[in-house]
Short mmCIF file of C-alpha atoms in Angstrom, two decimals:
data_model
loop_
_atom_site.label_atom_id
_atom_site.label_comp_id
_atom_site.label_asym_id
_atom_site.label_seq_id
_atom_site.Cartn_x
_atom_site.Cartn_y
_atom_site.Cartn_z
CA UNK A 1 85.95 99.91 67.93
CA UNK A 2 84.19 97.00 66.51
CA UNK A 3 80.50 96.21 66.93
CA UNK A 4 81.27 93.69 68.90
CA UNK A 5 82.97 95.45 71.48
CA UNK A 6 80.68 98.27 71.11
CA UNK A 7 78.34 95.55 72.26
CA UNK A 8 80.61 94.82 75.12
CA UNK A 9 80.71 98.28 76.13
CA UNK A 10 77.12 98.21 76.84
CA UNK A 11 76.97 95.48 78.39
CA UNK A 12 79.75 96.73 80.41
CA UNK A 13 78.05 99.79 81.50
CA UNK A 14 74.88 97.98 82.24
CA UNK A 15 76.30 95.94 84.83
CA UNK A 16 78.34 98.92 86.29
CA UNK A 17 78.56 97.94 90.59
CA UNK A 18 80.58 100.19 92.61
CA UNK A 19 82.42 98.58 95.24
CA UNK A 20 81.72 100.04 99.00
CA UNK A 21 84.88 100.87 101.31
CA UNK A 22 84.72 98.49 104.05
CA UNK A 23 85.23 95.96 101.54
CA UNK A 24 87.88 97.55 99.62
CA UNK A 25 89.53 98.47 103.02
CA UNK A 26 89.25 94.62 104.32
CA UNK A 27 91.05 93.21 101.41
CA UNK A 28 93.43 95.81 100.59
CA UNK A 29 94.98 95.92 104.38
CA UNK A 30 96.60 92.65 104.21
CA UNK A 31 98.95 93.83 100.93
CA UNK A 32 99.99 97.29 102.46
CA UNK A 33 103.30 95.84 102.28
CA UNK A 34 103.65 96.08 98.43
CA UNK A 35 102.14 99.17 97.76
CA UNK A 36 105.49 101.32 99.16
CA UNK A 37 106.61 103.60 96.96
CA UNK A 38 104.45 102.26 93.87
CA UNK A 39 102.51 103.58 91.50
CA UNK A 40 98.88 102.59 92.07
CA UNK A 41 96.69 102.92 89.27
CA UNK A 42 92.76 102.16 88.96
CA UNK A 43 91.56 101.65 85.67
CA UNK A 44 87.82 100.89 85.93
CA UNK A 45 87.32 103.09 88.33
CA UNK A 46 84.18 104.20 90.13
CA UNK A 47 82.88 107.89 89.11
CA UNK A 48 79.73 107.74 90.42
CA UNK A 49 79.11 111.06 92.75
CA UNK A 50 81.95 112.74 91.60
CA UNK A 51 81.39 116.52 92.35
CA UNK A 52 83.62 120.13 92.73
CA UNK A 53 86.18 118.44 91.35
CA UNK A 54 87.00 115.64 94.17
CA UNK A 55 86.16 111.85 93.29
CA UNK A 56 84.33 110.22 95.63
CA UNK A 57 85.25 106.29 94.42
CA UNK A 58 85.99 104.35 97.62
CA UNK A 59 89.05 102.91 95.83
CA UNK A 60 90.72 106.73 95.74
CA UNK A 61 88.98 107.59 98.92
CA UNK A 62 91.06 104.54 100.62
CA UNK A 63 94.16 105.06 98.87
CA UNK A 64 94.22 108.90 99.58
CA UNK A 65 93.06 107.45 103.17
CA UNK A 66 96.28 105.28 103.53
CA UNK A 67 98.61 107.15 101.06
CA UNK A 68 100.82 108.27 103.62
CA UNK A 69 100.60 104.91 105.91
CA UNK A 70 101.24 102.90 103.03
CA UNK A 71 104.26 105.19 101.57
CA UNK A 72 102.36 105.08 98.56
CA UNK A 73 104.22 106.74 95.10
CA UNK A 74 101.20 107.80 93.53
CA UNK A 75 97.29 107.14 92.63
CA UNK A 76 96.02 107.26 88.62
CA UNK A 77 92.15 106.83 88.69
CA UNK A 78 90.44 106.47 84.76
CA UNK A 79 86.90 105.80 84.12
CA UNK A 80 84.84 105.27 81.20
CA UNK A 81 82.45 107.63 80.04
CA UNK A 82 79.64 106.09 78.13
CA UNK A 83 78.38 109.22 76.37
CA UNK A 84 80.68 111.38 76.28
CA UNK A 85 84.27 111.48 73.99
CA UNK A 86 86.46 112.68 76.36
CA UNK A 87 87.17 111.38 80.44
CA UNK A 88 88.86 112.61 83.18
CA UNK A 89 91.75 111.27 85.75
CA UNK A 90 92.33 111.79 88.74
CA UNK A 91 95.80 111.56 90.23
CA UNK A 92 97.29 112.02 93.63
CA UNK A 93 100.65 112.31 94.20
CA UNK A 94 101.79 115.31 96.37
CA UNK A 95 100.37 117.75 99.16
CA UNK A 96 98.50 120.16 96.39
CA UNK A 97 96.54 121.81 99.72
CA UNK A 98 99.82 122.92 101.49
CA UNK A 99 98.29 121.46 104.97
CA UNK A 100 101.10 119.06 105.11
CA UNK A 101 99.81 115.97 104.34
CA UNK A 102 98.73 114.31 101.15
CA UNK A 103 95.19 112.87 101.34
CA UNK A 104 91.60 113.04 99.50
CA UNK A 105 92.09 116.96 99.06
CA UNK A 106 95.01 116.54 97.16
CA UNK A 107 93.68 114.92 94.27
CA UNK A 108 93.99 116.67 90.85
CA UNK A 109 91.74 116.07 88.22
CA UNK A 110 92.82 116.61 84.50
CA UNK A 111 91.31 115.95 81.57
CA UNK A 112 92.04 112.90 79.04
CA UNK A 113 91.70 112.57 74.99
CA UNK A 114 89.80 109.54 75.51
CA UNK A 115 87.08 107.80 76.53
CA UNK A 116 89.16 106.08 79.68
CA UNK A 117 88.23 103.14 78.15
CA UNK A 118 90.76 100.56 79.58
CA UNK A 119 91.40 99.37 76.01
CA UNK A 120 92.29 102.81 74.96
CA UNK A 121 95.63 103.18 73.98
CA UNK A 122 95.95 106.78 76.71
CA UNK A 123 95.07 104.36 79.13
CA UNK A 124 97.39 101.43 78.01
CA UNK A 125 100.25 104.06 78.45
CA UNK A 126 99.03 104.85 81.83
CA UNK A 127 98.65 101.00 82.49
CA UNK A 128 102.66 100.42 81.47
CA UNK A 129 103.83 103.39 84.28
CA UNK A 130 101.70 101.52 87.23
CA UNK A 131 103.30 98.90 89.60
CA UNK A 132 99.60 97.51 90.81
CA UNK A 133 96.65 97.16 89.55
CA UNK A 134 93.11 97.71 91.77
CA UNK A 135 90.05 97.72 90.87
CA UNK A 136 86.55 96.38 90.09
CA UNK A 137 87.08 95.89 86.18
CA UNK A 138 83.15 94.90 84.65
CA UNK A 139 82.52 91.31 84.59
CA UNK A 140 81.59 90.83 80.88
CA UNK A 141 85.22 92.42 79.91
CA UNK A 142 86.89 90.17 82.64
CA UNK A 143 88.92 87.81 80.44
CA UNK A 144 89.77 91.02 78.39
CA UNK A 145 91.11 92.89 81.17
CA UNK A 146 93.12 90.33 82.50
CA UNK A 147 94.41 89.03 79.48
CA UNK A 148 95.82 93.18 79.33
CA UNK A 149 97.07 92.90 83.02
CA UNK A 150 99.03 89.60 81.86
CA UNK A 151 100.48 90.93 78.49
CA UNK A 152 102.32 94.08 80.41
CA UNK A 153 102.95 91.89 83.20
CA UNK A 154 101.35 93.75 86.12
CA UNK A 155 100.70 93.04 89.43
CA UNK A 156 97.09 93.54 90.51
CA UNK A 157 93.87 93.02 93.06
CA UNK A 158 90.93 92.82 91.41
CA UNK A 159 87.05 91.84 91.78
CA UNK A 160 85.82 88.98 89.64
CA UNK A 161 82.69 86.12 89.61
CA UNK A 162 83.57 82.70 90.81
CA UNK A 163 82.90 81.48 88.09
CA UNK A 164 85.43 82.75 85.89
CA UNK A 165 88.19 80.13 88.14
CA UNK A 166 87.02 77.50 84.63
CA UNK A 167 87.05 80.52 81.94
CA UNK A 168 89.24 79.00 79.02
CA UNK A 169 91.34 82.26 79.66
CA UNK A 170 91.57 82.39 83.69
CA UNK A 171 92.34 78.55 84.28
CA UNK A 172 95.49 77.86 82.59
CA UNK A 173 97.08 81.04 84.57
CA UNK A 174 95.35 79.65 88.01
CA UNK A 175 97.53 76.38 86.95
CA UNK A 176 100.23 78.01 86.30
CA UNK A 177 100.21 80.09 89.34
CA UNK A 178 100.22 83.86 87.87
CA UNK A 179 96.39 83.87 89.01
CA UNK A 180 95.14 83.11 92.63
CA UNK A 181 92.22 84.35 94.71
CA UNK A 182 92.40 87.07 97.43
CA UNK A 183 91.37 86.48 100.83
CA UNK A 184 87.68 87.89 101.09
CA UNK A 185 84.47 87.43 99.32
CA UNK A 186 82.32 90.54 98.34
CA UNK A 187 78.43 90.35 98.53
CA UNK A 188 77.24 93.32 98.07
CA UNK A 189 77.47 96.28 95.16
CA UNK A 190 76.01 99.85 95.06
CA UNK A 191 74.32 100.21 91.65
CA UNK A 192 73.93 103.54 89.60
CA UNK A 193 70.64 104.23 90.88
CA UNK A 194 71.54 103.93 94.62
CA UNK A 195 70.24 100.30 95.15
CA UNK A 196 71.96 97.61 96.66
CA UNK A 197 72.76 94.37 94.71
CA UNK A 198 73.57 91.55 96.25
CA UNK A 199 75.58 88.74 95.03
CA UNK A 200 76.74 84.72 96.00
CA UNK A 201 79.89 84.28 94.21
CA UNK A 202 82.16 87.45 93.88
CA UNK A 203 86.13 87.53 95.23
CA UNK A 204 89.02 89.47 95.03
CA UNK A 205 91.57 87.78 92.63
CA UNK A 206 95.45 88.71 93.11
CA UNK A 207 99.00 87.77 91.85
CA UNK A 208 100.30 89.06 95.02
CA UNK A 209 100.95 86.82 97.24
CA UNK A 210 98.57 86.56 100.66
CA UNK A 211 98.80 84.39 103.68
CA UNK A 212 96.31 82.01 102.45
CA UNK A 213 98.61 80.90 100.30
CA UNK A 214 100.76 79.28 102.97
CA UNK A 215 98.36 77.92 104.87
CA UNK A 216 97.97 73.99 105.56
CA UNK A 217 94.54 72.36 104.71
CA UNK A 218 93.99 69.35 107.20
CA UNK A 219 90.29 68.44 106.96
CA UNK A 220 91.31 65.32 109.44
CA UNK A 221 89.21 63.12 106.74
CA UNK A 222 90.47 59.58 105.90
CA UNK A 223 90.69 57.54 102.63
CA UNK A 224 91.37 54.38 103.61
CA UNK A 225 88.56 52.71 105.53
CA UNK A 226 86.02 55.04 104.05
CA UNK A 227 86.30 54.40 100.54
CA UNK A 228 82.69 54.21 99.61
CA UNK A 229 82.54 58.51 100.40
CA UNK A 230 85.00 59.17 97.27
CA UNK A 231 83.63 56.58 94.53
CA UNK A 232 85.36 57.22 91.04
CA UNK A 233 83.94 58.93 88.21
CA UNK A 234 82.52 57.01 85.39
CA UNK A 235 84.57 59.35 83.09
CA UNK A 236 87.64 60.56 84.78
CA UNK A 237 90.33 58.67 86.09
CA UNK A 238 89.53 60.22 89.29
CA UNK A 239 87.70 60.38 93.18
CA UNK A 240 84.82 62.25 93.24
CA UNK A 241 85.06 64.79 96.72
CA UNK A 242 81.91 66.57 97.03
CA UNK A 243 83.32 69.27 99.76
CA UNK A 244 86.65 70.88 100.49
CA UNK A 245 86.74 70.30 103.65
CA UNK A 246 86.25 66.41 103.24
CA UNK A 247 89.48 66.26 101.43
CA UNK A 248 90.92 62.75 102.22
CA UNK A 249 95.01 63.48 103.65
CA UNK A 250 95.66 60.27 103.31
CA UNK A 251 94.87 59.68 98.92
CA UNK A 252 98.00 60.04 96.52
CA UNK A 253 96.39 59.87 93.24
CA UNK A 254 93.61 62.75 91.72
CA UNK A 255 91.04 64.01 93.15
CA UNK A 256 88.16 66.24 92.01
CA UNK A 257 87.47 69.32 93.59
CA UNK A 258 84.30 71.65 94.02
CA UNK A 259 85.97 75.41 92.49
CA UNK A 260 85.82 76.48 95.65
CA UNK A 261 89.01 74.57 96.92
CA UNK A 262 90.80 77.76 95.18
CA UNK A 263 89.36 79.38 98.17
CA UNK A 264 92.33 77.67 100.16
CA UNK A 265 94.73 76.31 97.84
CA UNK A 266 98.00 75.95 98.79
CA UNK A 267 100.23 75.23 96.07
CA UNK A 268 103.19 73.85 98.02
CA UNK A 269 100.34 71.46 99.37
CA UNK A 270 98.75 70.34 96.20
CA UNK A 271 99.06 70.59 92.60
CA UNK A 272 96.05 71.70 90.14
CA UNK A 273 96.60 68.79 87.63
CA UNK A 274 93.30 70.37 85.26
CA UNK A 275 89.69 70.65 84.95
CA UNK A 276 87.03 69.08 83.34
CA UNK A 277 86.50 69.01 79.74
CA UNK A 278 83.36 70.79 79.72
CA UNK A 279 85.07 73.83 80.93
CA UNK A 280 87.74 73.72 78.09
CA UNK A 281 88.92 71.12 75.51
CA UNK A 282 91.79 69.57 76.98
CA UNK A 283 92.00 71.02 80.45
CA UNK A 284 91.45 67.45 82.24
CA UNK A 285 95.27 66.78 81.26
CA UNK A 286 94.26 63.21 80.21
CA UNK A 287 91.85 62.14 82.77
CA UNK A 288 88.87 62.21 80.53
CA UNK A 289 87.98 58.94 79.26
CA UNK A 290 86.72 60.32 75.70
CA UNK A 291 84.72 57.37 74.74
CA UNK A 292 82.37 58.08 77.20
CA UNK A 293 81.11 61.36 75.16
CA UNK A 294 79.96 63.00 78.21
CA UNK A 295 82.31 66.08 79.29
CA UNK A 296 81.03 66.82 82.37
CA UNK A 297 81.66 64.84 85.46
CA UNK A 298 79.71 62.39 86.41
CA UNK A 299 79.06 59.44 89.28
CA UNK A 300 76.64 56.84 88.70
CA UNK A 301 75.40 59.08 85.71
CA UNK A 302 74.96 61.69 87.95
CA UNK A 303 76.56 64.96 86.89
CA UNK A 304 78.57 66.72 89.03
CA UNK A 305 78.33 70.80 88.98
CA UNK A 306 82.44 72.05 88.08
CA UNK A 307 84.94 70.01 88.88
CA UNK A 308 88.80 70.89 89.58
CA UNK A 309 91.51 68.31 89.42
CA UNK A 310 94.21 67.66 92.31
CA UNK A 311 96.77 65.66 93.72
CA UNK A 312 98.03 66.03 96.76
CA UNK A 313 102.37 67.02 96.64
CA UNK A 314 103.98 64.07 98.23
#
């Protein structure tokens, strides 16, 4: 590994949150449908507190939880291991207890070559044998990770910051519809040393489809008549909208967006036509008027915080 991942690793490690049940259990309800007979697997998992052999991450304590609800296949559960050279996985797959069920007793633990780095190649083979993906991968390796979850085409819930909707890597596949956010928003994280960390702008992030994504948005807001609310931006061929939910129903041409329209974006609705160039060199699609020089938009040389592009699907 390279001193630059090395690097990565660290940083990794140092901003290690653990993810607490309810919130694992409020997103994960609404997909119990695809998880039948699947292979589950949880890459960057949460070890913290494992002891006598039975994990205690909340993402194998729900799945064991639900295992039999769900008609789950199976459960793989790697973690990284800073200092040492080998990990562990856990795996749960069949009534090891002989009580007749199959639930958090049942896991097995058994011992890797590796790290469980996700990168690893043990863990890439694992990786290629799972239907789904879930789990809270560490924010500095995001567009890593999901650049791996794209290559072997997986399916997958996973936590993620907001901001990585404009990430050079993450935008073109939230065009493209192969990346879309879940349905809930996650505030809070469990640190290594038992504190609580709180954070603004943290959601699941799916390519399974939820029923957000069928939902209509109909902020009731008007175009015509009240053209002075969207004025254009002095370098995008485009209305400035400065909230989601005063999204004019009435406009046909672009609009720009605050990120958080992904929140509730439809795409039989609208159509993500880009973003602005200051989140990646060509993602406006056009709309930037160049000559101005100044990437990021702005109204009445007032710059605007990240801006998404739409237009509504007549």
């Amino acid at each position: 590994m390279g001193n630059e991942s090395l690097k990565r690793s660290k940083d990794a490690k140092n901003a290690e949150f653990y993810t607490f049940y309810e919130d694992i259990k409020k997103e994960l309800v609404n997909y119990a449908k695809y998880f039948k007979n699947k292979v589950i697997y949880c890459n960057c998992d949460d070890h913290n507190g494992i002891g006598l052999g039975t994990p205690k991450s909340n993402f194998i304590k729900y799945l064991a939880d639900n295992f039999e609800a769900f008609q789950i296949k199976k459960v793989i559960a790697t973690h990284y291991e800073k200092d040492k050279e080998h990990s562990s996985m856990y795996i749960l797959d069949k009534d090891n207890t002989g009580d007749g069920i199959i639930c958090l007793e049942d896991v097995a633990e058994i011992p890797m070559k590796s790290n469980g780095d996700f990168r690893s190649s043990e863990c890439v083979e694992l990786l290629k044998q799972a239907d789904i993906v879930i789990t809270n991968p560490p924010f500095p390796l995001f567009r890593e990770y999901v650049a791996q979850l794209i290559k072997y085409k997986k399916k997958f819930l996973i936590i993620g910051n907001d901001n990585c909707r404009t990430y050079k890597e993450i935008f073109p596949l939230i065009k493209d519809n192969k990346f879309w956010c879940g349905l809930n928003h996650v505030k809070q994280f469990l640190k290594p040393d038992g504190s609580v960390q709180n954070f603004g702008y943290v959601s699941w992030y799916t390519n399974l489809e939820n029923s957000r994504r069928n939902e209509i948005i109909d902020t009731g807001k008007k175009y015509t008549g009240f053209e002075n609310m969207y004025p254009k931006y002095d370098n995008y061929d485009a209305i400035n909208v400065d909230k989601v939910s005063d999204i004019p129903m009435d406009y046909d041409g672009v609009m720009g967006v605050p990120i958080t329209f992904l929140d509730k974006y439809n795409p039989e609705q609208f159509e993500i036509i880009g973003a602005t160039e200051s989140e990646g060199k060509g993602f406006s699609n056009g709309l930037w008027i160049e000559s101005t020089r100044v990437a990021q938009a702005t109204v009445n040389n007032i710059k605007k915080y990240k801006r998404l592009f739409i237009k509504r699907r007549l």
